[in-house]
PDB file of C-alpha atoms (C1' of nucleotides) in Angstrom:
ATOM      1  CA  UNK A 614       0.147  -0.130   0.018  1.00  0.00           C
ATOM      2  CA  UNK A 615       1.678   3.207  -1.172  1.00  0.00           C
ATOM      3  CA  UNK A 616       3.107   5.509   1.348  1.00  0.00           C
ATOM      4  CA  UNK A 617       5.909   8.018   0.901  1.00  0.00           C
ATOM      5  CA  UNK A 618       8.519   5.578  -0.390  1.00  0.00           C
ATOM      6  CA  UNK A 619       6.015   4.069  -2.760  1.00  0.00           C
ATOM      7  CA  UNK A 620       4.862   7.291  -4.182  1.00  0.00           C
ATOM      8  CA  UNK A 621       8.330   8.644  -4.564  1.00  0.00           C
ATOM      9  CA  UNK A 622       9.131   5.543  -6.524  1.00  0.00           C
ATOM     10  CA  UNK A 623       6.295   5.953  -8.684  1.00  0.00           C
ATOM     11  CA  UNK A 624       7.338   9.589  -9.368  1.00  0.00           C
ATOM     12  CA  UNK A 625      10.931   8.606  -9.988  1.00  0.00           C
ATOM     13  CA  UNK A 626       9.826   5.843 -12.501  1.00  0.00           C
ATOM     14  CA  UNK A 627       7.536   8.301 -14.341  1.00  0.00           C
ATOM     15  CA  UNK A 628      10.235  10.805 -14.683  1.00  0.00           C
ATOM     16  CA  UNK A 629      12.670   8.297 -15.916  1.00  0.00           C
ATOM     17  CA  UNK A 630      10.317   6.874 -18.320  1.00  0.00           C
ATOM     18  CA  UNK A 631      10.145  10.400 -19.919  1.00  0.00           C
ATOM     19  CA  UNK A 632       6.560  11.497 -18.979  1.00  0.00           C
ATOM     20  CA  UNK A 633       7.777  15.336 -18.527  1.00  0.00           C
ATOM     21  CA  UNK A 634       7.532  16.969 -21.951  1.00  0.00           C
ATOM     22  CA  UNK A 635       4.873  14.723 -23.252  1.00  0.00           C
ATOM     23  CA  UNK A 636       1.494  16.232 -24.356  1.00  0.00           C
ATOM     24  CA  UNK A 637      -1.902  14.749 -23.637  1.00  0.00           C
ATOM     25  CA  UNK A 638      -3.930  14.107 -26.920  1.00  0.00           C
ATOM     26  CA  UNK A 639      -6.875  12.507 -25.403  1.00  0.00           C
ATOM     27  CA  UNK A 640      -8.396  11.467 -22.036  1.00  0.00           C
ATOM     28  CA  UNK A 641     -10.645   8.615 -21.353  1.00  0.00           C
ATOM     29  CA  UNK A 642     -12.340   8.500 -18.070  1.00  0.00           C
ATOM     30  CA  UNK A 643     -13.930   4.944 -17.341  1.00  0.00           C
ATOM     31  CA  UNK A 644     -14.970   5.723 -13.638  1.00  0.00           C
ATOM     32  CA  UNK A 645     -16.371   9.096 -13.131  1.00  0.00           C
ATOM     33  CA  UNK A 646     -15.717   9.041  -9.349  1.00  0.00           C
ATOM     34  CA  UNK A 647     -11.950   8.744  -9.836  1.00  0.00           C
ATOM     35  CA  UNK A 648     -11.961  12.308 -11.407  1.00  0.00           C
ATOM     36  CA  UNK A 649     -14.430  13.840  -8.994  1.00  0.00           C
ATOM     37  CA  UNK A 650     -15.363  16.600  -8.233  1.00  0.00           C
ATOM     38  CA  UNK A 651     -15.089  17.366 -12.031  1.00  0.00           C
ATOM     39  CA  UNK A 652     -17.335  15.594 -14.512  1.00  0.00           C
ATOM     40  CA  UNK A 653     -15.326  13.267 -16.786  1.00  0.00           C
ATOM     41  CA  UNK A 654     -16.101  15.759 -19.676  1.00  0.00           C
ATOM     42  CA  UNK A 655     -14.820  18.745 -17.843  1.00  0.00           C
ATOM     43  CA  UNK A 656     -11.811  16.604 -16.573  1.00  0.00           C
ATOM     44  CA  UNK A 657     -10.930  15.458 -20.147  1.00  0.00           C
ATOM     45  CA  UNK A 658     -11.500  18.870 -21.740  1.00  0.00           C
ATOM     46  CA  UNK A 659      -9.243  20.630 -19.237  1.00  0.00           C
ATOM     47  CA  UNK A 660      -6.411  18.236 -19.586  1.00  0.00           C
ATOM     48  CA  UNK A 661      -6.468  17.699 -23.339  1.00  0.00           C
ATOM     49  CA  UNK A 662      -3.676  19.621 -25.080  1.00  0.00           C
ATOM     50  CA  UNK A 663      -1.585  20.185 -21.952  1.00  0.00           C
ATOM     51  CA  UNK A 664       1.961  19.042 -21.431  1.00  0.00           C
ATOM     52  CA  UNK A 665       3.293  17.299 -18.299  1.00  0.00           C
ATOM     53  CA  UNK A 666       5.817  19.712 -17.116  1.00  0.00           C
ATOM     54  CA  UNK A 667       7.123  18.628 -13.769  1.00  0.00           C
ATOM     55  CA  UNK A 668       6.338  15.540 -11.493  1.00  0.00           C
ATOM     56  CA  UNK A 669       6.577  16.168  -7.791  1.00  0.00           C
ATOM     57  CA  UNK A 670       5.347  14.689  -4.574  1.00  0.00           C
ATOM     58  CA  UNK A 671       4.003  16.068  -1.328  1.00  0.00           C
ATOM     59  CA  UNK A 672       3.092  13.541   1.318  1.00  0.00           C
ATOM     60  CA  UNK A 673       1.295  10.903  -0.592  1.00  0.00           C
ATOM     61  CA  UNK A 674       0.088  13.047  -3.369  1.00  0.00           C
ATOM     62  CA  UNK A 675       1.671  13.056  -6.820  1.00  0.00           C
ATOM     63  CA  UNK A 676       1.586  16.595  -8.146  1.00  0.00           C
ATOM     64  CA  UNK A 677       1.963  16.862 -11.969  1.00  0.00           C
ATOM     65  CA  UNK A 678       2.253  20.378 -13.021  1.00  0.00           C
ATOM     66  CA  UNK A 679       0.776  20.960 -16.341  1.00  0.00           C
ATOM     67  CA  UNK A 680       1.375  23.520 -18.996  1.00  0.00           C
ATOM     68  CA  UNK A 681      -1.079  26.490 -18.812  1.00  0.00           C
ATOM     69  CA  UNK A 682      -0.853  26.600 -15.036  1.00  0.00           C
ATOM     70  CA  UNK A 683      -3.034  23.680 -13.829  1.00  0.00           C
ATOM     71  CA  UNK A 684      -2.293  20.879 -11.690  1.00  0.00           C
ATOM     72  CA  UNK A 685      -3.018  17.159 -11.629  1.00  0.00           C
ATOM     73  CA  UNK A 686      -2.956  15.724  -8.155  1.00  0.00           C
ATOM     74  CA  UNK A 687      -3.142  11.956  -7.816  1.00  0.00           C
ATOM     75  CA  UNK A 688      -3.592   9.957  -4.839  1.00  0.00           C
ATOM     76  CA  UNK A 689      -2.990   6.334  -5.069  1.00  0.00           C
ATOM     77  CA  UNK A 690      -4.842   5.358  -1.718  1.00  0.00           C
ATOM     78  CA  UNK A 691      -4.644   1.608  -1.498  1.00  0.00           C
ATOM     79  CA  UNK A 692      -4.174   0.037  -5.034  1.00  0.00           C
ATOM     80  CA  UNK A 693      -3.725   2.905  -7.507  1.00  0.00           C
ATOM     81  CA  UNK A 694      -0.896   2.336 -10.113  1.00  0.00           C
ATOM     82  CA  UNK A 695       0.428   4.283 -13.123  1.00  0.00           C
ATOM     83  CA  UNK A 696       1.475   2.463 -16.185  1.00  0.00           C
ATOM     84  CA  UNK A 697       3.293   4.274 -18.948  1.00  0.00           C
ATOM     85  CA  UNK A 698       3.398   1.819 -21.939  1.00  0.00           C
ATOM     86  CA  UNK A 699       2.513   1.204 -25.418  1.00  0.00           C
ATOM     87  CA  UNK A 700      -1.075   1.863 -26.712  1.00  0.00           C
ATOM     88  CA  UNK A 701      -3.287  -1.007 -26.085  1.00  0.00           C
ATOM     89  CA  UNK A 702      -6.223  -2.315 -28.028  1.00  0.00           C
ATOM     90  CA  UNK A 703      -9.733  -2.537 -26.737  1.00  0.00           C
ATOM     91  CA  UNK A 704      -9.372  -6.199 -26.579  1.00  0.00           C
ATOM     92  CA  UNK A 705      -6.930  -5.836 -23.757  1.00  0.00           C
ATOM     93  CA  UNK A 706      -9.105  -3.594 -21.877  1.00  0.00           C
ATOM     94  CA  UNK A 707      -8.471  -4.087 -18.198  1.00  0.00           C
ATOM     95  CA  UNK A 708     -11.720  -3.457 -16.276  1.00  0.00           C
ATOM     96  CA  UNK A 709      -9.527  -1.657 -13.630  1.00  0.00           C
ATOM     97  CA  UNK A 710      -8.082   0.934 -15.819  1.00  0.00           C
ATOM     98  CA  UNK A 711      -9.985   3.805 -14.511  1.00  0.00           C
ATOM     99  CA  UNK A 712      -8.529   6.686 -16.617  1.00  0.00           C
ATOM    100  CA  UNK A 713      -6.311   6.597 -19.652  1.00  0.00           C
ATOM    101  CA  UNK A 714      -4.279   9.423 -21.347  1.00  0.00           C
ATOM    102  CA  UNK A 715      -3.158   9.149 -24.917  1.00  0.00           C
ATOM    103  CA  UNK A 716       0.139  10.915 -25.218  1.00  0.00           C
ATOM    104  CA  UNK A 717       1.837  12.641 -28.283  1.00  0.00           C
ATOM    105  CA  UNK A 718       4.650   9.987 -28.575  1.00  0.00           C
ATOM    106  CA  UNK A 719       2.110   7.276 -29.071  1.00  0.00           C
ATOM    107  CA  UNK A 720       2.205   5.956 -25.532  1.00  0.00           C
ATOM    108  CA  UNK A 721      -0.485   5.607 -23.220  1.00  0.00           C
ATOM    109  CA  UNK A 722      -0.656   6.464 -19.463  1.00  0.00           C
ATOM    110  CA  UNK A 723      -3.149   4.363 -17.487  1.00  0.00           C
ATOM    111  CA  UNK A 724      -4.319   4.816 -13.978  1.00  0.00           C
ATOM    112  CA  UNK A 725      -5.079   1.484 -12.772  1.00  0.00           C
ATOM    113  CA  UNK A 726      -6.884   1.037  -9.507  1.00  0.00           C
ATOM    114  CA  UNK A 727      -8.468  -2.314  -8.564  1.00  0.00           C
ATOM    115  CA  UNK A 728     -10.160  -0.997  -5.370  1.00  0.00           C
ATOM    116  CA  UNK A 729     -11.097   2.396  -6.929  1.00  0.00           C
ATOM    117  CA  UNK A 730     -10.279   4.446  -3.914  1.00  0.00           C
ATOM    118  CA  UNK A 731      -7.649   6.400  -5.711  1.00  0.00           C
ATOM    119  CA  UNK A 732      -8.445  10.031  -7.176  1.00  0.00           C
ATOM    120  CA  UNK A 733      -7.134  12.069  -9.841  1.00  0.00           C
ATOM    121  CA  UNK A 734      -7.829  15.753  -9.157  1.00  0.00           C
ATOM    122  CA  UNK A 735      -7.441  18.503 -11.674  1.00  0.00           C
ATOM    123  CA  UNK A 736      -7.381  21.969 -10.195  1.00  0.00           C
ATOM    124  CA  UNK A 737      -5.942  25.375 -10.763  1.00  0.00           C
ATOM    125  CA  UNK A 738      -5.327  25.837  -6.868  1.00  0.00           C
ATOM    126  CA  UNK A 739      -3.285  22.772  -5.631  1.00  0.00           C
ATOM    127  CA  UNK A 740      -2.393  24.514  -2.440  1.00  0.00           C
ATOM    128  CA  UNK A 741      -5.978  24.242  -1.412  1.00  0.00           C
ATOM    129  CA  UNK A 742      -5.509  20.394  -0.907  1.00  0.00           C
ATOM    130  CA  UNK A 743      -1.684  20.382  -0.205  1.00  0.00           C
ATOM    131  CA  UNK A 744      -2.050  23.197   2.142  1.00  0.00           C
ATOM    132  CA  UNK A 745      -4.100  20.974   4.328  1.00  0.00           C
ATOM    133  CA  UNK A 746      -1.307  18.646   4.960  1.00  0.00           C
ATOM    134  CA  UNK A 747       1.478  18.974   7.654  1.00  0.00           C
ATOM    135  CA  UNK A 748       5.103  19.154   6.876  1.00  0.00           C
ATOM    136  CA  UNK A 749       6.361  16.396   4.636  1.00  0.00           C
ATOM    137  CA  UNK A 750       8.243  13.699   6.416  1.00  0.00           C
ATOM    138  CA  UNK A 751      11.419  14.109   4.259  1.00  0.00           C
ATOM    139  CA  UNK A 752      11.374  17.823   4.233  1.00  0.00           C
ATOM    140  CA  UNK A 753      14.715  18.914   5.653  1.00  0.00           C
ATOM    141  CA  UNK A 754      13.321  22.182   7.042  1.00  0.00           C
ATOM    142  CA  UNK A 755      11.067  20.218   9.265  1.00  0.00           C
ATOM    143  CA  UNK A 756      13.463  20.194  12.387  1.00  0.00           C
ATOM    144  CA  UNK A 757      13.467  17.799  15.229  1.00  0.00           C
ATOM    145  CA  UNK A 758      12.714  20.915  17.455  1.00  0.00           C
ATOM    146  CA  UNK A 759       9.675  21.767  15.470  1.00  0.00           C
ATOM    147  CA  UNK A 760       8.539  18.071  15.367  1.00  0.00           C
ATOM    148  CA  UNK A 761       8.905  18.077  19.191  1.00  0.00           C
ATOM    149  CA  UNK A 762       6.903  21.220  19.646  1.00  0.00           C
ATOM    150  CA  UNK A 763       3.933  19.709  17.351  1.00  0.00           C
ATOM    151  CA  UNK A 764       3.972  16.669  19.470  1.00  0.00           C
ATOM    152  CA  UNK A 765       3.514  18.747  22.648  1.00  0.00           C
ATOM    153  CA  UNK A 766       0.490  20.517  21.179  1.00  0.00           C
ATOM    154  CA  UNK A 767      -1.519  17.305  21.193  1.00  0.00           C
ATOM    155  CA  UNK A 768      -2.465  14.719  23.642  1.00  0.00           C
ATOM    156  CA  UNK A 769      -3.099  11.920  21.404  1.00  0.00           C
ATOM    157  CA  UNK A 770      -1.938   8.308  20.776  1.00  0.00           C
ATOM    158  CA  UNK A 771       1.430   8.675  19.025  1.00  0.00           C
ATOM    159  CA  UNK A 772       0.726   6.152  16.209  1.00  0.00           C
ATOM    160  CA  UNK A 773      -2.799   7.941  15.615  1.00  0.00           C
ATOM    161  CA  UNK A 774      -0.807  11.431  15.304  1.00  0.00           C
ATOM    162  CA  UNK A 775       1.742   9.983  13.042  1.00  0.00           C
ATOM    163  CA  UNK A 776      -1.101   8.622  10.670  1.00  0.00           C
ATOM    164  CA  UNK A 777      -2.683  11.997  10.659  1.00  0.00           C
ATOM    165  CA  UNK A 778      -1.574  13.586   7.489  1.00  0.00           C
ATOM    166  CA  UNK A 779      -2.255  17.202   8.783  1.00  0.00           C
ATOM    167  CA  UNK A 780       0.316  16.507  11.468  1.00  0.00           C
ATOM    168  CA  UNK A 781       3.024  14.961   9.175  1.00  0.00           C
ATOM    169  CA  UNK A 782       2.638  13.917   5.653  1.00  0.00           C
ATOM    170  CA  UNK A 783       3.737  10.867   4.057  1.00  0.00           C
ATOM    171  CA  UNK A 784       3.483   8.218   6.582  1.00  0.00           C
ATOM    172  CA  UNK A 785       1.144   5.110   6.675  1.00  0.00           C
ATOM    173  CA  UNK A 786       0.624   1.951   8.673  1.00  0.00           C
ATOM    174  CA  UNK A 787       3.741   0.037   7.769  1.00  0.00           C
ATOM    175  CA  UNK A 788       6.418   2.543   8.364  1.00  0.00           C
ATOM    176  CA  UNK A 789       4.751   4.056  11.439  1.00  0.00           C
ATOM    177  CA  UNK A 790       4.816   0.582  13.042  1.00  0.00           C
ATOM    178  CA  UNK A 791       8.425   0.156  11.990  1.00  0.00           C
ATOM    179  CA  UNK A 792       9.726   3.310  13.321  1.00  0.00           C
ATOM    180  CA  UNK A 793       7.891   3.069  16.618  1.00  0.00           C
ATOM    181  CA  UNK A 794       9.493  -0.305  17.013  1.00  0.00           C
ATOM    182  CA  UNK A 795      13.053   0.907  16.305  1.00  0.00           C
ATOM    183  CA  UNK A 796      12.713   3.675  18.556  1.00  0.00           C
ATOM    184  CA  UNK A 797      11.183   1.685  21.369  1.00  0.00           C
ATOM    185  CA  UNK A 798       7.963   3.704  21.780  1.00  0.00           C
ATOM    186  CA  UNK A 799       4.754   2.115  22.476  1.00  0.00           C
ATOM    187  CA  UNK A 800       2.146   2.830  19.789  1.00  0.00           C
ATOM    188  CA  UNK A 801      -0.396   4.063  22.306  1.00  0.00           C
ATOM    189  CA  UNK A 802       1.924   6.313  24.139  1.00  0.00           C
ATOM    190  CA  UNK A 803       0.594   9.944  24.519  1.00  0.00           C
ATOM    191  CA  UNK A 804       2.457  12.151  22.244  1.00  0.00           C
ATOM    192  CA  UNK A 805       3.102  14.923  24.834  1.00  0.00           C
ATOM    193  CA  UNK A 806       5.141  12.501  27.027  1.00  0.00           C
ATOM    194  CA  UNK A 807       7.732  12.101  24.422  1.00  0.00           C
ATOM    195  CA  UNK A 808      10.702  14.273  25.413  1.00  0.00           C
ATOM    196  CA  UNK A 809      12.847  16.322  23.171  1.00  0.00           C
ATOM    197  CA  UNK A 810      15.638  13.678  22.677  1.00  0.00           C
ATOM    198  CA  UNK A 811      13.219  10.976  22.033  1.00  0.00           C
ATOM    199  CA  UNK A 812      11.316  13.131  19.682  1.00  0.00           C
ATOM    200  CA  UNK A 813      14.473  13.618  17.838  1.00  0.00           C
ATOM    201  CA  UNK A 814      15.212   9.996  17.789  1.00  0.00           C
ATOM    202  CA  UNK A 815      11.672   9.106  16.481  1.00  0.00           C
ATOM    203  CA  UNK A 816      11.927  11.758  13.495  1.00  0.00           C
ATOM    204  CA  UNK A 817      15.274  10.362  12.587  1.00  0.00           C
ATOM    205  CA  UNK A 818      14.325   6.947  12.631  1.00  0.00           C
ATOM    206  CA  UNK A 819      11.107   7.690  10.566  1.00  0.00           C
ATOM    207  CA  UNK A 820      13.309   9.344   8.047  1.00  0.00           C
ATOM    208  CA  UNK A 821      15.948   6.425   7.887  1.00  0.00           C
ATOM    209  CA  UNK A 822      13.054   3.868   7.667  1.00  0.00           C
ATOM    210  CA  UNK A 823      11.589   5.796   4.789  1.00  0.00           C
ATOM    211  CA  UNK A 824      14.987   6.326   3.089  1.00  0.00           C
ATOM    212  CA  UNK A 825      15.748   2.636   3.335  1.00  0.00           C
ATOM    213  CA  UNK A 826      12.506   1.544   1.994  1.00  0.00           C
ATOM    214  CA  UNK A 827      12.861   4.100  -0.918  1.00  0.00           C
ATOM    215  CA  UNK A 828      16.184   2.477  -1.798  1.00  0.00           C
ATOM    216  CA  UNK A 829      14.273  -0.802  -2.024  1.00  0.00           C
ATOM    217  CA  UNK A 830      11.578   0.762  -4.216  1.00  0.00           C
ATOM    218  CA  UNK A 831       9.109   0.366  -1.472  1.00  0.00           C
ATOM    219  CA  UNK A 832       7.214  -2.562   0.016  1.00  0.00           C
ATOM    220  CA  UNK A 833       5.022  -4.946  -1.841  1.00  0.00           C
ATOM    221  CA  UNK A 834       3.215  -7.401   0.340  1.00  0.00           C
ATOM    222  CA  UNK A 835       1.209  -9.921  -1.747  1.00  0.00           C
ATOM    223  CA  UNK A 836       1.344 -11.345  -5.123  1.00  0.00           C
ATOM    224  CA  UNK A 837      -2.197 -10.587  -6.522  1.00  0.00           C
ATOM    225  CA  UNK A 838      -3.341  -7.531  -8.481  1.00  0.00           C
ATOM    226  CA  UNK A 839      -3.913  -5.308  -5.442  1.00  0.00           C
ATOM    227  CA  UNK A 840      -0.237  -5.642  -4.782  1.00  0.00           C
ATOM    228  CA  UNK A 841       1.724  -2.587  -5.050  1.00  0.00           C
ATOM    229  CA  UNK A 842       3.886  -2.331  -8.146  1.00  0.00           C
ATOM    230  CA  UNK A 843       5.710   0.640  -9.936  1.00  0.00           C
ATOM    231  CA  UNK A 844       6.796   0.384 -13.661  1.00  0.00           C
ATOM    232  CA  UNK A 845       5.772  -3.358 -13.417  1.00  0.00           C
ATOM    233  CA  UNK A 846       8.183  -4.057 -10.626  1.00  0.00           C
ATOM    234  CA  UNK A 847       7.654  -5.034  -7.097  1.00  0.00           C
ATOM    235  CA  UNK A 848       9.079  -3.331  -4.185  1.00  0.00           C
ATOM    236  CA  UNK A 849      11.711  -5.353  -2.327  1.00  0.00           C
ATOM    237  CA  UNK A 850      11.587  -3.769   1.112  1.00  0.00           C
ATOM    238  CA  UNK A 851       9.286  -6.542   2.689  1.00  0.00           C
ATOM    239  CA  UNK A 852      12.070  -8.659   4.130  1.00  0.00           C
ATOM    240  CA  UNK A 853      13.430  -5.733   6.151  1.00  0.00           C
ATOM    241  CA  UNK A 854      10.161  -5.207   8.098  1.00  0.00           C
ATOM    242  CA  UNK A 855      10.731  -6.088  11.652  1.00  0.00           C
ATOM    243  CA  UNK A 856       7.257  -6.010  13.133  1.00  0.00           C
ATOM    244  CA  UNK A 857       4.526  -5.075  10.324  1.00  0.00           C
ATOM    245  CA  UNK A 858       2.566  -8.257   9.375  1.00  0.00           C
ATOM    246  CA  UNK A 859       4.716 -10.433  11.902  1.00  0.00           C
ATOM    247  CA  UNK A 860       2.232 -10.838  14.837  1.00  0.00           C
ATOM    248  CA  UNK A 861       2.888 -14.120  16.537  1.00  0.00           C
ATOM    249  CA  UNK A 862       6.514 -14.221  15.379  1.00  0.00           C
ATOM    250  CA  UNK A 863       9.573 -13.575  17.819  1.00  0.00           C
ATOM    251  CA  UNK A 864      10.776 -10.138  18.007  1.00  0.00           C
ATOM    252  CA  UNK A 865      14.004  -9.700  15.972  1.00  0.00           C
ATOM    253  CA  UNK A 866      15.648  -7.823  18.814  1.00  0.00           C
ATOM    254  CA  UNK A 867      14.342  -9.619  22.288  1.00  0.00           C
ATOM    255  CA  UNK A 868      12.550 -12.837  21.061  1.00  0.00           C
ATOM    256  CA  UNK A 869       9.228 -11.744  22.690  1.00  0.00           C
ATOM    257  CA  UNK A 870       6.301 -12.527  20.650  1.00  0.00           C
ATOM    258  CA  UNK A 871       5.043  -9.573  18.595  1.00  0.00           C
ATOM    259  CA  UNK A 872       1.555  -8.384  19.247  1.00  0.00           C
ATOM    260  CA  UNK A 873      -1.222  -7.007  16.943  1.00  0.00           C
ATOM    261  CA  UNK A 874      -3.649  -4.554  18.283  1.00  0.00           C
ATOM    262  CA  UNK A 875      -5.877  -1.799  16.857  1.00  0.00           C
ATOM    263  CA  UNK A 876      -4.978   1.865  16.971  1.00  0.00           C
ATOM    264  CA  UNK A 877      -7.031   4.404  15.205  1.00  0.00           C
ATOM    265  CA  UNK A 878      -8.770   1.485  13.439  1.00  0.00           C
ATOM    266  CA  UNK A 879      -5.622   0.187  11.779  1.00  0.00           C
ATOM    267  CA  UNK A 880      -3.874  -3.044  12.702  1.00  0.00           C
ATOM    268  CA  UNK A 881      -0.600  -2.056  14.723  1.00  0.00           C
ATOM    269  CA  UNK A 882       2.227  -4.518  15.259  1.00  0.00           C
ATOM    270  CA  UNK A 883       4.567  -4.037  18.056  1.00  0.00           C
ATOM    271  CA  UNK A 884       6.813  -5.840  20.686  1.00  0.00           C
ATOM    272  CA  UNK A 885       5.333  -5.665  24.085  1.00  0.00           C
ATOM    273  CA  UNK A 886       8.984  -5.888  25.715  1.00  0.00           C
ATOM    274  CA  UNK A 887      10.942  -3.496  23.440  1.00  0.00           C
ATOM    275  CA  UNK A 888       8.075  -1.045  23.358  1.00  0.00           C
ATOM    276  CA  UNK A 889       6.933  -1.368  26.944  1.00  0.00           C
ATOM    277  CA  UNK A 890       7.253   2.274  28.047  1.00  0.00           C
ATOM    278  CA  UNK A 891       3.557   2.876  27.730  1.00  0.00           C
ATOM    279  CA  UNK A 892       2.530   6.087  29.401  1.00  0.00           C
ATOM    280  CA  UNK A 893      -0.985   7.312  29.466  1.00  0.00           C
TER     281      UNK A 893
ATOM    282  C1'  DA B 517      -9.831  18.245  21.096  1.00  0.00           C
ATOM    283  C1'  DA B 518      -9.624  13.543  20.584  1.00  0.00           C
ATOM    284  C1'  DT B 519     -11.831   9.434  19.216  1.00  0.00           C
ATOM    285  C1'  DA B 520     -15.092   6.228  16.895  1.00  0.00           C
ATOM    286  C1'  DC B 521     -17.308   4.552  12.972  1.00  0.00           C
ATOM    287  C1'  DA B 522     -19.482   4.179   8.594  1.00  0.00           C
ATOM    288  C1'  DG B 523     -18.613   4.259   3.962  1.00  0.00           C
ATOM    289  C1'  DC B 524     -16.072   3.733  -0.196  1.00  0.00           C
ATOM    290  C1'  DC B 525     -14.095  -1.024  -2.838  1.00  0.00           C
ATOM    291  C1'  DT B 526     -12.844  -5.902  -4.132  1.00  0.00           C
ATOM    292  C1'  DG B 527      -9.106  -9.441  -4.256  1.00  0.00           C
ATOM    293  C1'  DG B 528      -7.252 -12.783  -1.539  1.00  0.00           C
ATOM    294  C1'  DA B 529      -7.049 -15.262   2.607  1.00  0.00           C
ATOM    295  C1'  DC B 530      -9.422 -18.422   5.615  1.00  0.00           C
ATOM    296  C1'  DG B 531     -12.897 -21.579   7.576  1.00  0.00           C
ATOM    297  C1'  DC B 532     -16.095 -25.306   6.883  1.00  0.00           C
TER     298       DC B 532
ATOM    299  C1'  DT C 880     -13.209 -28.334  -4.691  1.00  0.00           C
ATOM    300  C1'  DG C 881     -16.326 -24.786  -3.543  1.00  0.00           C
ATOM    301  C1'  DC C 882     -18.856 -21.576  -1.172  1.00  0.00           C
ATOM    302  C1'  DG C 883     -19.433 -18.073   2.101  1.00  0.00           C
ATOM    303  C1'  DT C 884     -17.388 -14.566   5.399  1.00  0.00           C
ATOM    304  C1'  DC C 885     -14.387 -11.439   6.673  1.00  0.00           C
ATOM    305  C1'  DC C 886     -10.078  -8.525   6.332  1.00  0.00           C
ATOM    306  C1'  DA C 887      -6.948  -5.062   4.269  1.00  0.00           C
ATOM    307  C1'  DG C 888      -6.229   0.030   4.347  1.00  0.00           C
ATOM    308  C1'  DG C 889      -6.244   6.010   3.191  1.00  0.00           C
ATOM    309  C1'  DC C 890      -9.172   9.338   3.737  1.00  0.00           C
ATOM    310  C1'  DT C 891     -13.540  11.932   4.462  1.00  0.00           C
ATOM    311  C1'  DG C 892     -17.465  13.055   6.866  1.00  0.00           C
ATOM    312  C1'  DT C 893     -20.405  12.780  10.739  1.00  0.00           C
ATOM    313  C1'  DA C 894     -21.354  11.781  15.608  1.00  0.00           C
ATOM    314  C1'  DT C 895     -20.001  11.568  20.309  1.00  0.00           C
TER     315       DT C 895
END
DNA sequence: AATACAGCCTGGACGC
DNA sequence: TGCGTCCAGGCTGTAT
C-alpha cells in the first residue's frame, strides 16, 4: 500500500520513463468518481492539449504540474498504479483501468486501480489541497525541534498522530509501526509525554526507515493484482520489516512475541517488551 | 480536542 | 473443490 517511499518511487519511475514533456492528446475516463469533483467531460477537456511539465510529490500526493498553469494531483490510496506503456487495443481493456491518457509520442498513461479508492484531481489551486497537509516527512526544513513542539501540542496516541496527514505527511501504517519499534515507543503512548531527545530520535528513525524503503523501491506485500507495483516491478523492502505483518513471530531484537492491536482502527504491530514504555 | 465509526471497494485469505 | 465470510487500508464526513 503506497506510502511516501512507494509514491516517490512512482514519481521517479514516471520521470525516468520520460513523462515530462509529453502532451496529452486525449483522455478517457472509465470511472467518473475517480476524477470527481469534475465530471469526466470537464476533466478531459481541461487536460487535453496540456503538457506534463514537472512531476513532484508532497506527502502521498503526486503533483503533476501541467502547461497552462493547472495541476493534476493523484492519490493512489490503496491500489492505484500508473502504467506508462504502448497503446493497447480494446481487446486488452482492463476493467480496472480507471483513466487513460493518450500521449503525443504514441504511448498511453493508464491509471489502474483495483479497489477504486484512488483519485485524480485537476485543479488550478493545488495549495487548497496540499495546504491541508502537515510538513512532508522528508522535508529537511522540518526540524526535530519543530517536530517536538508539534508533538507537545497534542495529547493523542502517538501512532494515531503519526498517521494524521495534517500532522506529518507521507506516513502510513507500515512505516509508522516500523519506526515506533526501532525507537522503542509504544504505539499508544501519549504524544506529549515524548521528550525532546526521544522526539529527535523518532523523527530521525522515521526518515531512516523511509529512506531505506525508498532505496528498495518500497514494500510489496502480496502477489495478487492489489499488490503495489511501480513500472511493473515489485518493491523489495518487505524482508526488512521488523514488526509489520509479523504478529505471533518472535521479536527480532528480544525474542518476545510480536503482538497486534488496533490503534485508530488500523492493525498495529509491536513488541510488548521493547516498546513497554507505555505512558498514558 | 480526541476519538469512533461508517462508507468507499474488491481480491485474497481463511474456515467449513 | 467450492462456497461464504471477513479482512486490508487511506481518507472523508459525521457523531459523540
